[in-house]
Amino acid sequence: MTGILRRNSWTAAVGLLVAAFAAVMLLAPGGEVVTEAVSNVASLLMTVAAGSACLVRAVRRRGRTGVAWAGIGLGCLSYGSGELVWTWVQSIERQVVASPGPADVGYLAMVPLITLGLLFIPVTRQTPANRVRSVVDGLMIACSLLLISWIAVLHPLIETGADSALALTVLLAYPIGDVVLITVVLYMLAQLRREGQDYGSLMLIGAAMVVVGVADSVYAYLALHGAYASGGWLDTGWFLCFGLVLLAARRPERPPGPRPQRRTSPVREFAGQPFALLVPYVAVITALVCSVVFYALNGRVDAFYSGSRSVLILLIVARQLLTLLENRQLTGDLERRVGARTQELRASELRFRALVQQSSDSVAIIEADSTIRYQGESVERIFGWPAEVLIGRRLVDIVEKEGLPQLRAALVDALGAPGQAMVFELPVPHADGRIRLAEMTMTNLLDDPGVRGLVLNTRDVHDAKELQDRLVHEAYHDSLTGLASRALFTERVTEAVAGGTRTREVAILVIDLDGFKEINDSLGHAVGDQLLIQVAGRLLKAVRECDTVARFGGDEFGVVVESSPTARRDAEIVAARIVAALQEPFLVGERELRTSASIGLACADDAADLDSLIRNADLAMYRAKSAGGDCVAGYDPAMLAGLVERLELEADLRVALTRDELVLHYQPTVDLRTSGIVGFEALVRWQHPVRGMVSPLDFIGIAEATGLIVPLGRWVLTEACRQAVAWGAAGERPLKMAVNVSVRQFEHGDLSAMVAEVLAETGMPAERLCLEMTESVLLTDTDENLTQLHRLKALGVTLAMDDFGTGYSSLAYLRRYPMDILKIDRSFVDRLGGDREDEALVRTIVRLGRSLGMTTVAEGIEDAVQLGVLRDLQVDLAQGFYLSRPLPAAEAGRVLDEGLTKLALAS
């Protein structure tokens, strides 16, 4: 904007000066002497201003552009020196200016200086053929202008004659020099326009040369007849000429950009550049018109006239021959380009056809009435139908009846939203008679001239959907007892509390078996599992049909009691029945076992939220346990005193880091193909000065709840990386260190930045670090966590989904999130070696991970049978107490060097 305003102000100023100068010349307000002096002085000042402006621009620019402006500026100053001599002789000495004389030297010296300057304007290097064509164009322009000048000026001057041959030569030099300048300007202007360069300044200089050419021609004619007098209207032409040069020098430059690339193709040479082609012919036509008019007026021709026309004819013939050659080159180039493009399109078509045929999706194009116009051949591989059987049939006649309403609704939605994609699921028949669930993506491309239809991408998601439903069931039900899981228990309580009214209340029972740990430790997990299954059966019989029974884990259960008008009384009755039901002994194998229950009861009326309700029931259960068990205890607010110990533990945990009480143990990760250790999982331990070794189960929950997990997590990550580097992870050993991260770490600050800092601090290669997270990370603030995960992937860190199958386990999340490793939860591994259905579930998870390009890891391996089954299922990596328990750093390093004996035996 500033450049435009500055340019407009200079244009207005020069315009006003020219108008004022012309008015003085025409009106002669002070008489002949004053007008003459004003003309001489003003013209001198204008030439000096124009030349100085050109030199200033030359200093600011380097290279050929600077030289070009310097030549133009020196030409203006040369003309100014002639004007100075003229002014001195005429206005100071009051004498007649001699012609030819010193002033003519300055005037005429302008021609070679400006010509050289114009020829130095930088243009793109041309090919030899283009260079020859440019020379021919220049000769055509020069010859045409010379013929016009001969007819209009030179011939009349020669016929009139002069006092001497030198005087005539000087007078003729003015129009001839102007012809040279105009020719060079037009030649360079054509070059710049052909290349798309900035030619605004050159246009102004060209206009100036035309003006001075006309003025010089009139001057030569008047001077020859003795009719020229300084201070007349003709002086306005020279004043205007140098005003235009001043504007050209002051014109803002185009912002610098990339230099045009060298053009090697005729298409690029001529496309969109008509000016460069037309200028020579316009000049020739103008010269021929002038010659015809001249002949019509005089009825005769001279040798120069005839010779010029002959030369023009020869140049036109040469130009046409060059054009013919260029057209042939252009035709050949176009043919080669068309051939290459045809080959490229053919190859692209073949690639596209191969992709469509081998795609896991079936691609079809259907009409608005669902008639199949095109069907990809991959449909036969996916759904068993040959493509030719489906073409011409309507999709609404193919899908199952129960899916028709949804299909018709999708067609209506797609037709009303051009360019939009609709995703829906439909049951479709397989060629073998099975009904398969298909995911369809319908895109309206009816307006696309290349398609003109609805594009339908169909994928068989039947197996994946079944797996997802099964995983959801596993997530909401305990795999051992078939009871509801903690997740389903939490949902039921939440729904019951949200729907509670004055006439309908909610209470929960938290049940912990008495003496179960001793049975489990002494008789083994198998006996303990059988006991838990029988306990679950008795619980279901003791409660009402409307109650929900859940197993939280281990020997802890929960019951949701929803009734009216008082849930507390009903919960007490249910709890009493449970206590009574567990009185009878349990027959496990040949053993008769006994256990009882400590039951805590809490009502929603006594809690502010869900967490408080469960906490209250826990507190009541611990009260029943401390009372000897086999009883029911209701929640009392005084029970909160039991939280003091937890608070003390929290306070101790806050200083544990500064006191170096935390240590890391490392559990090996083993490659089941090679039986070699490929990495470790870092697990934190707390060596309390008073309590001794505190289990992670006792303090990790506190760290999560209080936010201490954030500094704790950074410490674990730093120490694990340092230990991995010490074991050679940064050098000769391809060792991967796995570290668990919490959802709270995602919520607090930039996790990826923290990881990057630790990697830089420890020298740990990013590809050697694996961050493990549970599905809670994927389900909490998904958009922000997804961004964090992509940042971690950008660092090169490996990402693992831990405890897969215990949460929501949505396939959509697996596809969306950039996970590298799928860790199969120990609850699935525990069941291996028995039921074939459990083995099939693990096989399905392994296949799922492989289809998504993910490495599978089995954790919690307890015996050789499980290890063997996992090897047969082609699980990639494994962890578990059977292979190695978590070890201190020194012992882990020893195992890393010596290997695992059990693996050698098992393999």
mmCIF file with all atom_site columns, N, CA and C in Angstrom, residues 10 14 17-18 42-54 72-83 106-108 110-111 114 178 181 204-205 207-209 211-212 215-216 235-250:
data_model
loop_
_atom_site.group_PDB
_atom_site.id
_atom_site.type_symbol
_atom_site.label_atom_id
_atom_site.label_alt_id
_atom_site.label_comp_id
_atom_site.label_asym_id
_atom_site.label_entity_id
_atom_site.label_seq_id
_atom_site.pdbx_PDB_ins_code
_atom_site.Cartn_x
_atom_site.Cartn_y
_atom_site.Cartn_z
_atom_site.occupancy
_atom_site.B_iso_or_equiv
_atom_site.pdbx_formal_charge
_atom_site.auth_seq_id
_atom_site.auth_comp_id
_atom_site.auth_asym_id
_atom_site.auth_atom_id
_atom_site.pdbx_PDB_model_num
ATOM 1   N N  . TRP A 1 10  ? 4.316  10.411 -7.029  1.00 0.00 ? 10  TRP A N  1
ATOM 2   C CA . TRP A 1 10  ? 5.315  10.783 -8.046  1.00 0.00 ? 10  TRP A CA 1
ATOM 3   C C  . TRP A 1 10  ? 4.645  11.016 -9.402  1.00 0.00 ? 10  TRP A C  1
ATOM 4   N N  . VAL A 1 14  ? 4.874  14.601 -11.379 1.00 0.00 ? 14  VAL A N  1
ATOM 5   C CA . VAL A 1 14  ? 5.419  14.730 -12.734 1.00 0.00 ? 14  VAL A CA 1
ATOM 6   C C  . VAL A 1 14  ? 4.346  15.241 -13.686 1.00 0.00 ? 14  VAL A C  1
ATOM 7   N N  . LEU A 1 17  ? 4.000  18.937 -13.257 1.00 0.00 ? 17  LEU A N  1
ATOM 8   C CA . LEU A 1 17  ? 5.151  19.659 -13.829 1.00 0.00 ? 17  LEU A CA 1
ATOM 9   C C  . LEU A 1 17  ? 5.049  19.730 -15.353 1.00 0.00 ? 17  LEU A C  1
ATOM 10  N N  . VAL A 1 18  ? 4.676  18.608 -15.986 1.00 0.00 ? 18  VAL A N  1
ATOM 11  C CA . VAL A 1 18  ? 4.545  18.600 -17.441 1.00 0.00 ? 18  VAL A CA 1
ATOM 12  C C  . VAL A 1 18  ? 3.439  19.553 -17.874 1.00 0.00 ? 18  VAL A C  1
ATOM 13  N N  . ALA A 1 42  ? 14.275 24.372 -17.107 1.00 0.00 ? 42  ALA A N  1
ATOM 14  C CA . ALA A 1 42  ? 13.400 23.277 -16.668 1.00 0.00 ? 42  ALA A CA 1
ATOM 15  C C  . ALA A 1 42  ? 13.796 21.965 -17.328 1.00 0.00 ? 42  ALA A C  1
ATOM 16  N N  . SER A 1 43  ? 14.113 22.018 -18.638 1.00 0.00 ? 43  SER A N  1
ATOM 17  C CA . SER A 1 43  ? 14.526 20.799 -19.337 1.00 0.00 ? 43  SER A CA 1
ATOM 18  C C  . SER A 1 43  ? 15.822 20.253 -18.750 1.00 0.00 ? 43  SER A C  1
ATOM 19  N N  . LEU A 1 44  ? 16.774 21.168 -18.446 1.00 0.00 ? 44  LEU A N  1
ATOM 20  C CA . LEU A 1 44  ? 18.033 20.742 -17.842 1.00 0.00 ? 44  LEU A CA 1
ATOM 21  C C  . LEU A 1 44  ? 17.795 20.061 -16.491 1.00 0.00 ? 44  LEU A C  1
ATOM 22  N N  . LEU A 1 45  ? 16.948 20.676 -15.663 1.00 0.00 ? 45  LEU A N  1
ATOM 23  C CA . LEU A 1 45  ? 16.688 20.097 -14.339 1.00 0.00 ? 45  LEU A CA 1
ATOM 24  C C  . LEU A 1 45  ? 15.991 18.742 -14.453 1.00 0.00 ? 45  LEU A C  1
ATOM 25  N N  . MET A 1 46  ? 15.059 18.616 -15.405 1.00 0.00 ? 46  MET A N  1
ATOM 26  C CA . MET A 1 46  ? 14.345 17.349 -15.549 1.00 0.00 ? 46  MET A CA 1
ATOM 27  C C  . MET A 1 46  ? 15.279 16.236 -16.004 1.00 0.00 ? 46  MET A C  1
ATOM 28  N N  . THR A 1 47  ? 16.206 16.533 -16.959 1.00 0.00 ? 47  THR A N  1
ATOM 29  C CA . THR A 1 47  ? 17.144 15.496 -17.405 1.00 0.00 ? 47  THR A CA 1
ATOM 30  C C  . THR A 1 47  ? 18.073 15.082 -16.281 1.00 0.00 ? 47  THR A C  1
ATOM 31  N N  . VAL A 1 48  ? 18.544 16.049 -15.491 1.00 0.00 ? 48  VAL A N  1
ATOM 32  C CA . VAL A 1 48  ? 19.428 15.730 -14.369 1.00 0.00 ? 48  VAL A CA 1
ATOM 33  C C  . VAL A 1 48  ? 18.678 14.896 -13.323 1.00 0.00 ? 48  VAL A C  1
ATOM 34  N N  . ALA A 1 49  ? 17.404 15.255 -13.045 1.00 0.00 ? 49  ALA A N  1
ATOM 35  C CA . ALA A 1 49  ? 16.613 14.497 -12.073 1.00 0.00 ? 49  ALA A CA 1
ATOM 36  C C  . ALA A 1 49  ? 16.400 13.062 -12.550 1.00 0.00 ? 49  ALA A C  1
ATOM 37  N N  . ALA A 1 50  ? 16.072 12.905 -13.836 1.00 0.00 ? 50  ALA A N  1
ATOM 38  C CA . ALA A 1 50  ? 15.860 11.557 -14.378 1.00 0.00 ? 50  ALA A CA 1
ATOM 39  C C  . ALA A 1 50  ? 17.148 10.745 -14.320 1.00 0.00 ? 50  ALA A C  1
ATOM 40  N N  . GLY A 1 51  ? 18.273 11.330 -14.761 1.00 0.00 ? 51  GLY A N  1
ATOM 41  C CA . GLY A 1 51  ? 19.536 10.603 -14.727 1.00 0.00 ? 51  GLY A CA 1
ATOM 42  C C  . GLY A 1 51  ? 19.954 10.243 -13.322 1.00 0.00 ? 51  GLY A C  1
ATOM 43  N N  . SER A 1 52  ? 19.781 11.160 -12.367 1.00 0.00 ? 52  SER A N  1
ATOM 44  C CA . SER A 1 52  ? 20.173 10.886 -10.982 1.00 0.00 ? 52  SER A CA 1
ATOM 45  C C  . SER A 1 52  ? 19.319 9.767  -10.389 1.00 0.00 ? 52  SER A C  1
ATOM 46  N N  . ALA A 1 53  ? 18.008 9.804  -10.674 1.00 0.00 ? 53  ALA A N  1
ATOM 47  C CA . ALA A 1 53  ? 17.130 8.752  -10.158 1.00 0.00 ? 53  ALA A CA 1
ATOM 48  C C  . ALA A 1 53  ? 17.541 7.384  -10.697 1.00 0.00 ? 53  ALA A C  1
ATOM 49  N N  . CYS A 1 54  ? 17.939 7.331  -11.983 1.00 0.00 ? 54  CYS A N  1
ATOM 50  C CA . CYS A 1 54  ? 18.382 6.052  -12.563 1.00 0.00 ? 54  CYS A CA 1
ATOM 51  C C  . CYS A 1 54  ? 19.665 5.567  -11.902 1.00 0.00 ? 54  CYS A C  1
ATOM 52  N N  . ILE A 1 72  ? 21.213 3.725  -18.557 1.00 0.00 ? 72  ILE A N  1
ATOM 53  C CA . ILE A 1 72  ? 20.099 4.650  -18.813 1.00 0.00 ? 72  ILE A CA 1
ATOM 54  C C  . ILE A 1 72  ? 20.348 5.984  -18.128 1.00 0.00 ? 72  ILE A C  1
ATOM 55  N N  . GLY A 1 73  ? 20.833 5.924  -16.879 1.00 0.00 ? 73  GLY A N  1
ATOM 56  C CA . GLY A 1 73  ? 21.114 7.165  -16.158 1.00 0.00 ? 73  GLY A CA 1
ATOM 57  C C  . GLY A 1 73  ? 22.209 7.987  -16.812 1.00 0.00 ? 73  GLY A C  1
ATOM 58  N N  . LEU A 1 74  ? 23.288 7.334  -17.257 1.00 0.00 ? 74  LEU A N  1
ATOM 59  C CA . LEU A 1 74  ? 24.372 8.070  -17.932 1.00 0.00 ? 74  LEU A CA 1
ATOM 60  C C  . LEU A 1 74  ? 23.884 8.658  -19.253 1.00 0.00 ? 74  LEU A C  1
ATOM 61  N N  . GLY A 1 75  ? 22.995 7.945  -19.952 1.00 0.00 ? 75  GLY A N  1
ATOM 62  C CA . GLY A 1 75  ? 22.437 8.494  -21.189 1.00 0.00 ? 75  GLY A CA 1
ATOM 63  C C  . GLY A 1 75  ? 21.653 9.760  -20.917 1.00 0.00 ? 75  GLY A C  1
ATOM 64  N N  . CYS A 1 76  ? 20.849 9.742  -19.838 1.00 0.00 ? 76  CYS A N  1
ATOM 65  C CA . CYS A 1 76  ? 20.088 10.953 -19.473 1.00 0.00 ? 76  CYS A CA 1
ATOM 66  C C  . CYS A 1 76  ? 21.025 12.098 -19.112 1.00 0.00 ? 76  CYS A C  1
ATOM 67  N N  . LEU A 1 77  ? 22.060 11.800 -18.354 1.00 0.00 ? 77  LEU A N  1
ATOM 68  C CA . LEU A 1 77  ? 23.006 12.863 -17.966 1.00 0.00 ? 77  LEU A CA 1
ATOM 69  C C  . LEU A 1 77  ? 23.780 13.365 -19.169 1.00 0.00 ? 77  LEU A C  1
ATOM 70  N N  . SER A 1 78  ? 24.063 12.460 -20.147 1.00 0.00 ? 78  SER A N  1
ATOM 71  C CA . SER A 1 78  ? 24.727 12.908 -21.377 1.00 0.00 ? 78  SER A CA 1
ATOM 72  C C  . SER A 1 78  ? 23.842 13.898 -22.121 1.00 0.00 ? 78  SER A C  1
ATOM 73  N N  . TYR A 1 79  ? 22.547 13.572 -22.217 1.00 0.00 ? 79  TYR A N  1
ATOM 74  C CA . TYR A 1 79  ? 21.613 14.513 -22.835 1.00 0.00 ? 79  TYR A CA 1
ATOM 75  C C  . TYR A 1 79  ? 21.574 15.809 -22.026 1.00 0.00 ? 79  TYR A C  1
ATOM 76  N N  . GLY A 1 80  ? 21.642 15.655 -20.697 1.00 0.00 ? 80  GLY A N  1
ATOM 77  C CA . GLY A 1 80  ? 21.647 16.856 -19.862 1.00 0.00 ? 80  GLY A CA 1
ATOM 78  C C  . GLY A 1 80  ? 22.867 17.728 -20.098 1.00 0.00 ? 80  GLY A C  1
ATOM 79  N N  . SER A 1 81  ? 24.035 17.103 -20.394 1.00 0.00 ? 81  SER A N  1
ATOM 80  C CA . SER A 1 81  ? 25.236 17.916 -20.684 1.00 0.00 ? 81  SER A CA 1
ATOM 81  C C  . SER A 1 81  ? 25.032 18.728 -21.961 1.00 0.00 ? 81  SER A C  1
ATOM 82  N N  . GLY A 1 82  ? 24.378 18.099 -22.977 1.00 0.00 ? 82  GLY A N  1
ATOM 83  C CA . GLY A 1 82  ? 24.064 18.860 -24.187 1.00 0.00 ? 82  GLY A CA 1
ATOM 84  C C  . GLY A 1 82  ? 23.098 19.991 -23.888 1.00 0.00 ? 82  GLY A C  1
ATOM 85  N N  . GLU A 1 83  ? 22.112 19.695 -23.010 1.00 0.00 ? 83  GLU A N  1
ATOM 86  C CA . GLU A 1 83  ? 21.151 20.735 -22.641 1.00 0.00 ? 83  GLU A CA 1
ATOM 87  C C  . GLU A 1 83  ? 21.822 21.852 -21.869 1.00 0.00 ? 83  GLU A C  1
ATOM 88  N N  . GLY A 1 106 ? 26.434 15.911 -26.828 1.00 0.00 ? 106 GLY A N  1
ATOM 89  C CA . GLY A 1 106 ? 25.754 15.412 -25.625 1.00 0.00 ? 106 GLY A CA 1
ATOM 90  C C  . GLY A 1 106 ? 24.422 14.773 -25.943 1.00 0.00 ? 106 GLY A C  1
ATOM 91  N N  . TYR A 1 107 ? 23.659 15.428 -26.852 1.00 0.00 ? 107 TYR A N  1
ATOM 92  C CA . TYR A 1 107 ? 22.361 14.877 -27.198 1.00 0.00 ? 107 TYR A CA 1
ATOM 93  C C  . TYR A 1 107 ? 22.486 13.480 -27.815 1.00 0.00 ? 107 TYR A C  1
ATOM 94  N N  . LEU A 1 108 ? 23.383 13.387 -28.831 1.00 0.00 ? 108 LEU A N  1
ATOM 95  C CA . LEU A 1 108 ? 23.469 12.130 -29.571 1.00 0.00 ? 108 LEU A CA 1
ATOM 96  C C  . LEU A 1 108 ? 24.163 11.028 -28.785 1.00 0.00 ? 108 LEU A C  1
ATOM 97  N N  . MET A 1 110 ? 23.533 10.175 -25.947 1.00 0.00 ? 110 MET A N  1
ATOM 98  C CA . MET A 1 110 ? 22.509 9.471  -25.170 1.00 0.00 ? 110 MET A CA 1
ATOM 99  C C  . MET A 1 110 ? 22.122 8.144  -25.821 1.00 0.00 ? 110 MET A C  1
ATOM 100 N N  . VAL A 1 111 ? 22.133 8.102  -27.185 1.00 0.00 ? 111 VAL A N  1
ATOM 101 C CA . VAL A 1 111 ? 21.651 6.917  -27.889 1.00 0.00 ? 111 VAL A CA 1
ATOM 102 C C  . VAL A 1 111 ? 22.474 5.674  -27.564 1.00 0.00 ? 111 VAL A C  1
ATOM 103 N N  . ILE A 1 114 ? 22.075 4.663  -23.617 1.00 0.00 ? 114 ILE A N  1
ATOM 104 C CA . ILE A 1 114 ? 20.799 4.048  -23.231 1.00 0.00 ? 114 ILE A CA 1
ATOM 105 C C  . ILE A 1 114 ? 20.630 2.699  -23.916 1.00 0.00 ? 114 ILE A C  1
ATOM 106 N N  . ASP A 1 178 ? 16.796 7.592  -32.711 1.00 0.00 ? 178 ASP A N  1
ATOM 107 C CA . ASP A 1 178 ? 15.515 7.281  -32.068 1.00 0.00 ? 178 ASP A CA 1
ATOM 108 C C  . ASP A 1 178 ? 14.979 5.944  -32.545 1.00 0.00 ? 178 ASP A C  1
ATOM 109 N N  . LEU A 1 181 ? 16.754 3.302  -30.590 1.00 0.00 ? 181 LEU A N  1
ATOM 110 C CA . LEU A 1 181 ? 16.263 3.195  -29.208 1.00 0.00 ? 181 LEU A CA 1
ATOM 111 C C  . LEU A 1 181 ? 14.901 2.506  -29.151 1.00 0.00 ? 181 LEU A C  1
ATOM 112 N N  . LEU A 1 204 ? 7.443  2.415  -19.475 1.00 0.00 ? 204 LEU A N  1
ATOM 113 C CA . LEU A 1 204 ? 7.576  3.872  -19.336 1.00 0.00 ? 204 LEU A CA 1
ATOM 114 C C  . LEU A 1 204 ? 8.761  4.389  -20.146 1.00 0.00 ? 204 LEU A C  1
ATOM 115 N N  . ILE A 1 205 ? 9.884  3.651  -20.112 1.00 0.00 ? 205 ILE A N  1
ATOM 116 C CA . ILE A 1 205 ? 11.048 4.077  -20.898 1.00 0.00 ? 205 ILE A CA 1
ATOM 117 C C  . ILE A 1 205 ? 10.736 4.008  -22.390 1.00 0.00 ? 205 ILE A C  1
ATOM 118 N N  . ALA A 1 207 ? 7.775  4.407  -23.776 1.00 0.00 ? 207 ALA A N  1
ATOM 119 C CA . ALA A 1 207 ? 6.942  5.566  -24.088 1.00 0.00 ? 207 ALA A CA 1
ATOM 120 C C  . ALA A 1 207 ? 7.788  6.824  -24.207 1.00 0.00 ? 207 ALA A C  1
ATOM 121 N N  . ALA A 1 208 ? 8.789  6.931  -23.330 1.00 0.00 ? 208 ALA A N  1
ATOM 122 C CA . ALA A 1 208 ? 9.684  8.102  -23.384 1.00 0.00 ? 208 ALA A CA 1
ATOM 123 C C  . ALA A 1 208 ? 10.460 8.141  -24.693 1.00 0.00 ? 208 ALA A C  1
ATOM 124 N N  . MET A 1 209 ? 10.926 6.945  -25.156 1.00 0.00 ? 209 MET A N  1
ATOM 125 C CA . MET A 1 209 ? 11.686 6.910  -26.401 1.00 0.00 ? 209 MET A CA 1
ATOM 126 C C  . MET A 1 209 ? 10.805 7.274  -27.607 1.00 0.00 ? 209 MET A C  1
ATOM 127 N N  . VAL A 1 211 ? 8.213  9.293  -27.499 1.00 0.00 ? 211 VAL A N  1
ATOM 128 C CA . VAL A 1 211 ? 7.999  10.749 -27.411 1.00 0.00 ? 211 VAL A CA 1
ATOM 129 C C  . VAL A 1 211 ? 9.222  11.507 -27.914 1.00 0.00 ? 211 VAL A C  1
ATOM 130 N N  . VAL A 1 212 ? 10.411 11.105 -27.477 1.00 0.00 ? 212 VAL A N  1
ATOM 131 C CA . VAL A 1 212 ? 11.612 11.820 -27.899 1.00 0.00 ? 212 VAL A CA 1
ATOM 132 C C  . VAL A 1 212 ? 11.874 11.593 -29.387 1.00 0.00 ? 212 VAL A C  1
ATOM 133 N N  . ALA A 1 215 ? 9.627  13.990 -31.148 1.00 0.00 ? 215 ALA A N  1
ATOM 134 C CA . ALA A 1 215 ? 10.145 15.349 -30.955 1.00 0.00 ? 215 ALA A CA 1
ATOM 135 C C  . ALA A 1 215 ? 11.408 15.587 -31.773 1.00 0.00 ? 215 ALA A C  1
ATOM 136 N N  . ASP A 1 216 ? 12.324 14.592 -31.794 1.00 0.00 ? 216 ASP A N  1
ATOM 137 C CA . ASP A 1 216 ? 13.569 14.746 -32.573 1.00 0.00 ? 216 ASP A CA 1
ATOM 138 C C  . ASP A 1 216 ? 13.284 14.840 -34.063 1.00 0.00 ? 216 ASP A C  1
ATOM 139 N N  . ASP A 1 235 ? 9.306  21.823 -27.176 1.00 0.00 ? 235 ASP A N  1
ATOM 140 C CA . ASP A 1 235 ? 10.146 21.497 -26.010 1.00 0.00 ? 235 ASP A CA 1
ATOM 141 C C  . ASP A 1 235 ? 9.393  20.644 -24.976 1.00 0.00 ? 235 ASP A C  1
ATOM 142 N N  . THR A 1 236 ? 8.046  20.719 -25.031 1.00 0.00 ? 236 THR A N  1
ATOM 143 C CA . THR A 1 236 ? 7.240  19.913 -24.096 1.00 0.00 ? 236 THR A CA 1
ATOM 144 C C  . THR A 1 236 ? 7.500  18.414 -24.303 1.00 0.00 ? 236 THR A C  1
ATOM 145 N N  . GLY A 1 237 ? 7.777  18.014 -25.557 1.00 0.00 ? 237 GLY A N  1
ATOM 146 C CA . GLY A 1 237 ? 8.047  16.599 -25.843 1.00 0.00 ? 237 GLY A CA 1
ATOM 147 C C  . GLY A 1 237 ? 9.272  16.100 -25.112 1.00 0.00 ? 237 GLY A C  1
ATOM 148 N N  . TRP A 1 238 ? 10.377 16.877 -25.181 1.00 0.00 ? 238 TRP A N  1
ATOM 149 C CA . TRP A 1 238 ? 11.598 16.427 -24.474 1.00 0.00 ? 238 TRP A CA 1
ATOM 150 C C  . TRP A 1 238 ? 11.397 16.430 -22.960 1.00 0.00 ? 238 TRP A C  1
ATOM 151 N N  . PHE A 1 239 ? 10.690 17.486 -22.470 1.00 0.00 ? 239 PHE A N  1
ATOM 152 C CA . PHE A 1 239 ? 10.427 17.550 -21.026 1.00 0.00 ? 239 PHE A CA 1
ATOM 153 C C  . PHE A 1 239 ? 9.613  16.330 -20.577 1.00 0.00 ? 239 PHE A C  1
ATOM 154 N N  . LEU A 1 240 ? 8.575  15.983 -21.365 1.00 0.00 ? 240 LEU A N  1
ATOM 155 C CA . LEU A 1 240 ? 7.754  14.817 -21.037 1.00 0.00 ? 240 LEU A CA 1
ATOM 156 C C  . LEU A 1 240 ? 8.563  13.526 -21.099 1.00 0.00 ? 240 LEU A C  1
ATOM 157 N N  . CYS A 1 241 ? 9.477  13.426 -22.077 1.00 0.00 ? 241 CYS A N  1
ATOM 158 C CA . CYS A 1 241 ? 10.310 12.226 -22.219 1.00 0.00 ? 241 CYS A CA 1
ATOM 159 C C  . CYS A 1 241 ? 11.063 11.918 -20.933 1.00 0.00 ? 241 CYS A C  1
ATOM 160 N N  . PHE A 1 242 ? 11.766 12.907 -20.413 1.00 0.00 ? 242 PHE A N  1
ATOM 161 C CA . PHE A 1 242 ? 12.583 12.645 -19.227 1.00 0.00 ? 242 PHE A CA 1
ATOM 162 C C  . PHE A 1 242 ? 11.724 12.568 -17.957 1.00 0.00 ? 242 PHE A C  1
ATOM 163 N N  . GLY A 1 243 ? 10.516 13.175 -18.012 1.00 0.00 ? 243 GLY A N  1
ATOM 164 C CA . GLY A 1 243 ? 9.582  12.950 -16.903 1.00 0.00 ? 243 GLY A CA 1
ATOM 165 C C  . GLY A 1 243 ? 9.169  11.494 -16.817 1.00 0.00 ? 243 GLY A C  1
ATOM 166 N N  . LEU A 1 244 ? 8.948  10.883 -17.989 1.00 0.00 ? 244 LEU A N  1
ATOM 167 C CA . LEU A 1 244 ? 8.605  9.449  -17.995 1.00 0.00 ? 244 LEU A CA 1
ATOM 168 C C  . LEU A 1 244 ? 9.765  8.590  -17.504 1.00 0.00 ? 244 LEU A C  1
ATOM 169 N N  . VAL A 1 245 ? 11.004 8.940  -17.880 1.00 0.00 ? 245 VAL A N  1
ATOM 170 C CA . VAL A 1 245 ? 12.167 8.201  -17.385 1.00 0.00 ? 245 VAL A CA 1
ATOM 171 C C  . VAL A 1 245 ? 12.271 8.324  -15.867 1.00 0.00 ? 245 VAL A C  1
ATOM 172 N N  . LEU A 1 246 ? 11.988 9.518  -15.341 1.00 0.00 ? 246 LEU A N  1
ATOM 173 C CA . LEU A 1 246 ? 12.003 9.720  -13.885 1.00 0.00 ? 246 LEU A CA 1
ATOM 174 C C  . LEU A 1 246 ? 10.975 8.816  -13.208 1.00 0.00 ? 246 LEU A C  1
ATOM 175 N N  . LEU A 1 247 ? 9.778  8.722  -13.770 1.00 0.00 ? 247 LEU A N  1
ATOM 176 C CA . LEU A 1 247 ? 8.749  7.846  -13.196 1.00 0.00 ? 247 LEU A CA 1
ATOM 177 C C  . LEU A 1 247 ? 9.184  6.395  -13.251 1.00 0.00 ? 247 LEU A C  1
ATOM 178 N N  . ALA A 1 248 ? 9.842  5.995  -14.351 1.00 0.00 ? 248 ALA A N  1
ATOM 179 C CA . ALA A 1 248 ? 10.314 4.614  -14.457 1.00 0.00 ? 248 ALA A CA 1
ATOM 180 C C  . ALA A 1 248 ? 11.330 4.289  -13.377 1.00 0.00 ? 248 ALA A C  1
ATOM 181 N N  . ALA A 1 249 ? 12.238 5.252  -13.119 1.00 0.00 ? 249 ALA A N  1
ATOM 182 C CA . ALA A 1 249 ? 13.265 5.018  -12.098 1.00 0.00 ? 249 ALA A CA 1
ATOM 183 C C  . ALA A 1 249 ? 12.675 4.984  -10.693 1.00 0.00 ? 249 ALA A C  1
ATOM 184 N N  . ARG A 1 250 ? 11.609 5.753  -10.464 1.00 0.00 ? 250 ARG A N  1
ATOM 185 C CA . ARG A 1 250 ? 11.007 5.813  -9.140  1.00 0.00 ? 250 ARG A CA 1
ATOM 186 C C  . ARG A 1 250 ? 9.919  4.758  -8.942  1.00 0.00 ? 250 ARG A C  1
#
